[in-house]
XYZ file of C-alpha atoms in Angstrom:
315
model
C 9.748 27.737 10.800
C 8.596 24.540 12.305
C 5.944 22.926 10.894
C 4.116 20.154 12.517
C 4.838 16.308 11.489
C 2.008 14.185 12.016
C 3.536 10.916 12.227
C 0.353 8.282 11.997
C 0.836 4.273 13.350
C -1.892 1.696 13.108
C -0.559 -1.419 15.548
C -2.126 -4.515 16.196
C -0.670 -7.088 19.042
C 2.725 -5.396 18.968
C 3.104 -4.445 21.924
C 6.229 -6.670 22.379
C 8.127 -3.923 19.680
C 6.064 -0.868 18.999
C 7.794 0.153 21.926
C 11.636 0.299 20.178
C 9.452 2.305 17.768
C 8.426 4.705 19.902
C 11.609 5.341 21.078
C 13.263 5.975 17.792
C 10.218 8.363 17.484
C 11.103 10.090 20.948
C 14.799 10.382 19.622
C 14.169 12.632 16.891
C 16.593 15.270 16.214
C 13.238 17.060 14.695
C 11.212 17.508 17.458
C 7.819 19.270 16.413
C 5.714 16.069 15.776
C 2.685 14.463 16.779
C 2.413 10.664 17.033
C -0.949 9.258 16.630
C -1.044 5.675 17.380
C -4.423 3.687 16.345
C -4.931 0.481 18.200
C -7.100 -1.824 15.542
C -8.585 -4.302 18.673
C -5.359 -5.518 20.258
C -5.873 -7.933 22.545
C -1.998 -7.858 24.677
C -0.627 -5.129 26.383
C -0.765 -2.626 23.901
C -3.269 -0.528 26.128
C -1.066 -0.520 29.193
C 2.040 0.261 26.823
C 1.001 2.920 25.490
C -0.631 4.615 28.670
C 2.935 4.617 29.488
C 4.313 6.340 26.469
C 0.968 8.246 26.378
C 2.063 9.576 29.748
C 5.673 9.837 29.100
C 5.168 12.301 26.264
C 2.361 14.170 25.504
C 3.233 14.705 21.872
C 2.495 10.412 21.585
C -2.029 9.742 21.297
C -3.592 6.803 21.802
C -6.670 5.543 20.114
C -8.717 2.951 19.386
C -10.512 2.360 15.816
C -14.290 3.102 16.085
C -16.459 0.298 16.284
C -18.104 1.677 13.291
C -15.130 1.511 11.284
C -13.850 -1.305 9.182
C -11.333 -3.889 10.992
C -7.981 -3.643 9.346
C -4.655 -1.524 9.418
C -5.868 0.568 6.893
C -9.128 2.034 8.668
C -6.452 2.668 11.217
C -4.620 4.625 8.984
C -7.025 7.033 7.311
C -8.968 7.602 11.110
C -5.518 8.563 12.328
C -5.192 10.695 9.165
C -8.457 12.649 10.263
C -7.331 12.833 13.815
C -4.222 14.656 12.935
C -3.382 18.544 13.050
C 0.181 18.749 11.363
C 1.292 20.271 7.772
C 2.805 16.935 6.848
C 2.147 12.917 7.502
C 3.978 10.411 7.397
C 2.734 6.746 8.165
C 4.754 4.189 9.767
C 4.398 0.556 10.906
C 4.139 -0.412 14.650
C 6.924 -2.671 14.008
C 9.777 -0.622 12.499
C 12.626 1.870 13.521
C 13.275 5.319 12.774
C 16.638 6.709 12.537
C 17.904 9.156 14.211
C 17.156 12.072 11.534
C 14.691 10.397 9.779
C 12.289 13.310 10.210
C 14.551 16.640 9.678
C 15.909 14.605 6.393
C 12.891 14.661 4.609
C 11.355 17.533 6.060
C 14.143 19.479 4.642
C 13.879 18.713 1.493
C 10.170 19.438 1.305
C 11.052 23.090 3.252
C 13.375 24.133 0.425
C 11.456 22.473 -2.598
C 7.630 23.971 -2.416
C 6.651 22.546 -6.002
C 7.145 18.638 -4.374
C 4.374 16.951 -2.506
C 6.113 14.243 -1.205
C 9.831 12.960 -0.872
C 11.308 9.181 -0.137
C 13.972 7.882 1.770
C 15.196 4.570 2.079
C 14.922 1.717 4.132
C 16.940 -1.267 5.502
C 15.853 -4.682 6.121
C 17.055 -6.118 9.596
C 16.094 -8.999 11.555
C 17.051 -9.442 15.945
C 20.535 -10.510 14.069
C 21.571 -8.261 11.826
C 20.955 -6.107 8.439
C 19.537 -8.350 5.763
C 19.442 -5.752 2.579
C 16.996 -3.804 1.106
C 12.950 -4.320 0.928
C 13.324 -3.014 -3.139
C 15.483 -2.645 -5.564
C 16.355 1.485 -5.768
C 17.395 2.907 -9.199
C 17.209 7.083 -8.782
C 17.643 7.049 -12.579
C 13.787 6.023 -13.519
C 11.278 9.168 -12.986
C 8.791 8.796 -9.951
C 5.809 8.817 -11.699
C 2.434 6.192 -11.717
C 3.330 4.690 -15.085
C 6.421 3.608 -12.849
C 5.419 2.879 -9.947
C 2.423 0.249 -10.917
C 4.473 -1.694 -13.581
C 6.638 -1.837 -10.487
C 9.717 -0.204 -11.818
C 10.087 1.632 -8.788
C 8.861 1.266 -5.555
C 8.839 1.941 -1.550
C 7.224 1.408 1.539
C 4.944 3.719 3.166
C 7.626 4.260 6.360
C 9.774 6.050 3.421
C 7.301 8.446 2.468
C 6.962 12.059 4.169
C 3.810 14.341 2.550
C 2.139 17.563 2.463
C -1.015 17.073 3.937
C -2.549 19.767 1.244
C -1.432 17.203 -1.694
C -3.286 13.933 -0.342
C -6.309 13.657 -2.136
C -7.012 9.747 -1.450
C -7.685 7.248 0.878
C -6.368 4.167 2.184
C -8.639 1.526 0.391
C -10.160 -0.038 3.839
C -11.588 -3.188 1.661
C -7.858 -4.553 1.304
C -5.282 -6.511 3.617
C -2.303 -6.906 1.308
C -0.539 -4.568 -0.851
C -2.381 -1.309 0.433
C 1.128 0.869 -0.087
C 0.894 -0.451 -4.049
C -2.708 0.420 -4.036
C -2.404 3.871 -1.920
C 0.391 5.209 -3.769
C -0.771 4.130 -7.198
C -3.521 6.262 -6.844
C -2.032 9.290 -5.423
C 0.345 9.230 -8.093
C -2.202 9.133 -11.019
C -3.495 12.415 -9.120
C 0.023 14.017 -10.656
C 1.619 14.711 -7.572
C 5.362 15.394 -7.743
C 7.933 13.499 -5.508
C 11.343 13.318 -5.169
C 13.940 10.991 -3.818
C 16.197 11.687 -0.579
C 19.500 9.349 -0.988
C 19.663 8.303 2.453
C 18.764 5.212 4.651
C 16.301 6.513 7.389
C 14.211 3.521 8.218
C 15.137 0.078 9.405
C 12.289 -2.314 8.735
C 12.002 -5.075 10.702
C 11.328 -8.491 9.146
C 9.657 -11.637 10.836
C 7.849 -14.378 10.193
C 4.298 -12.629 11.313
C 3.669 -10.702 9.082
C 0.869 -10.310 6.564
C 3.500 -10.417 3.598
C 5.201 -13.184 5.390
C 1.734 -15.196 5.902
C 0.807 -14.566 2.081
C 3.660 -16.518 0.890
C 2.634 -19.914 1.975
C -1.102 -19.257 0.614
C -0.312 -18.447 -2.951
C -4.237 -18.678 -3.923
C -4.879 -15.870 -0.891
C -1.719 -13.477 -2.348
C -3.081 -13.855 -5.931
C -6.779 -12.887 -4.610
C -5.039 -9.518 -3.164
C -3.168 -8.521 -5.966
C -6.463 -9.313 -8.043
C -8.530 -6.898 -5.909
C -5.534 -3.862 -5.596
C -5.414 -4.109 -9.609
C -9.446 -3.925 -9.651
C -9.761 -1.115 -7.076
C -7.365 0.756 -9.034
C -9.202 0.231 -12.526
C -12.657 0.804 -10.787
C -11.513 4.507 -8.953
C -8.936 5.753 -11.393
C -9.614 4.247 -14.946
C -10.037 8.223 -16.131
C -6.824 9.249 -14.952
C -4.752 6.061 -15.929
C -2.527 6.400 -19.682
C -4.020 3.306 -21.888
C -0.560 1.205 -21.364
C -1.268 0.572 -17.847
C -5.236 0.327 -18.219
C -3.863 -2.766 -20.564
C -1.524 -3.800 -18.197
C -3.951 -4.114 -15.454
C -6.906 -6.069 -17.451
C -4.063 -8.366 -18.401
C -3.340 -9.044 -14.660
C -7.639 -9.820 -13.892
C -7.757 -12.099 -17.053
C -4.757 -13.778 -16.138
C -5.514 -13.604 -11.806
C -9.030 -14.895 -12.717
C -8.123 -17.966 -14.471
C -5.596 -19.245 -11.876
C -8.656 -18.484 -9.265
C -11.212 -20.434 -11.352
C -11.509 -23.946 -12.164
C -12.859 -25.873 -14.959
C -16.441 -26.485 -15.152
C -16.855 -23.881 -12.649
C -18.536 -20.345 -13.528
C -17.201 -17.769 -10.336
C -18.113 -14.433 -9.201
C -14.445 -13.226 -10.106
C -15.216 -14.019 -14.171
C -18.217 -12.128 -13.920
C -16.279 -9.427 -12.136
C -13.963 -9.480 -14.520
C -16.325 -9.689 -18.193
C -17.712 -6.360 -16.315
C -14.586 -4.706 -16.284
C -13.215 -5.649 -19.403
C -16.720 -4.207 -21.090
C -16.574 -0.572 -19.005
C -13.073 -0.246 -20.595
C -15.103 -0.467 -23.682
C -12.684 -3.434 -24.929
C -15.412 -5.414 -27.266
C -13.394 -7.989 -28.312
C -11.903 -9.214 -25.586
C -14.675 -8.862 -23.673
C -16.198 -11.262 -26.571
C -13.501 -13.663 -26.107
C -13.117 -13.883 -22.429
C -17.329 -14.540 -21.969
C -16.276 -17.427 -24.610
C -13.479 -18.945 -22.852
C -16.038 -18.613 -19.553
C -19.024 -20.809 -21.232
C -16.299 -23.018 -22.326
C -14.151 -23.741 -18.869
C -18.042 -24.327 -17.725
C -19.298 -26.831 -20.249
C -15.633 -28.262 -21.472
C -13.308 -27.536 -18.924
C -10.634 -25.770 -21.615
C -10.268 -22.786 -23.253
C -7.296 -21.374 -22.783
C -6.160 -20.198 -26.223
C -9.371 -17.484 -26.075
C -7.311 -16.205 -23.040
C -4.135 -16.336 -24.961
C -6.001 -14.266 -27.650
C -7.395 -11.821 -25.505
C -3.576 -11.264 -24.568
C -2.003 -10.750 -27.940
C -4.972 -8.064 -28.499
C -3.859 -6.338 -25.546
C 0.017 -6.362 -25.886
């Protein structure tokens, strides 16, 4: 049996390498794939490129996101998602490398082993040089489960992840940039899937200076805004299917995200944002304390210790 392998690429003004990953696509030693590339308003070559390929292969689609959708890579993503016909998916960036049996080894596994929905492989970091190590730290010996995975004690990129199309039940969040892996896979784990890891390196992933992770680094007030909203969206959608350790864990991150985004004798949106989601978790005190420590920063520019307070309550 030969299922099909939908195999889902969002690309923007790459057309200077999505081409090396189209032909580590093309060089599959599994060959029963799709490959659904989803231009997000490139403004290069991309169009012309992938006529080519389009031509070249008619397992490799070309579209463009509808005007109607969001901009972003993630809009890309889930229209690509509805666009696609196979049994399994697996997402990749327009900038990275497949090996050689990327495909048939995880496909494999998920043939033999019909109670997982998803199994990960690993990737290598390279550069035009060389191999420059690993994009996480791996450790087979902690369980793949949500708990896990959002207090970051395991992790992976989306290029190392092969699913069954019957067990995706979410969404790409299309109102975030940054960290949408953390955020996608946060929330399809709290849905209970089961995954599994595949010891084997079976992605190279390219590293360079433009890139959105890259770009984040030198705006530290921009990275701490993303992680603010992935740890919000995830509260907001999934705060009924999330044990009470992380729900603490991630209204520790707001408090703590909202008072290096705030200034004193400033009131912001993000406090108010944050007061409300500290009261739906029904959390009275600190809910109590942090409204305190925000009529405070605004009339006397301190506060702090409420914050520190609010902490200790929720350790």
């Amino acid at each position: 049996m030969n299922p099909l392998v939908s195999i889902i690429i969002p690309t923007y003004n790459r057309a200077h390498l999505i081409g090396e990953t189209l032909e580590s696509i093309l060089a599959q030693t599994y060959t029963n794939w799709e490959c659904i590339v989803v231009d997000d308003g490139s403004t290069d070559y991309t169009d012309e490129l992938l006529e080519f390929y389009r031509k070249k292969d008619h397992r490799i689609q070309f579209h463009h996101r509808p005007p109607n959708r969001r901009k972003g890579a993630n809009a890309c993503r889930n229209y690509g998602y509805e666009l696609s016909q196979g049994d399994y998916i697996q997402w990749f960036d327009s900038d990275d490398v497949m090996f050689i049996n990327h495909l048939e080894a995880l496909l494999s596994v998920l043939q033999i082993c019909p109670y997982l929905d998803f199994v990960i492989g690993n990737s290598i970091n390279f550069n035009e040089i060389s191999e420059t190590g690993r994009p996480y730290i791996i450790d087979y010996e902690i369980p793949i489960n949500a708990e896990n995975y959002i207090n970051e004690r395991i992790g992976w990129i989306t290029n190392d992840v092969l699913l069954r199309k019957s067990s995706i039940t979410v969404a790409f969040d299309e109102r975030i940039s940054a960290g949408q892996e953390y955020n996608f896979f946060s929330k399809l784990l709290s849905t209970g899937l089961k995954g599994q890891y595949v010891k084997k390196d079976l992605t190279l992933r390219r590293v360079h200076s433009n890139t959105i992770q890259e770009n984040l680094k030198k705006d530290q007030k921009r990275l701490i805004l993303y992680c603010y909203k992935n740890d919000y969206y995830i509260l907001q959608e999934f705060k009924d299917k999330l044990p009470r350790n992380i729900i603490k864990r991630n209204l520790k991150r707001l408090i703590r995200f909202s008072y290096e985004l705030s200034q004193p004798f400033t009131i912001k949106k993000i406090q108010w944002v944050t007061w409300s989601m500290i009261k739906k978790q029904r959390y009275i005190k600190i809910g109590g304390l942090y409204l305190l420590w925000i009529v405070a920063n605004r009339f006397i520019g301190r506060g702090y210790l409420l914050l520190r307070t609010s902490y200790r309550i929720l350790d």
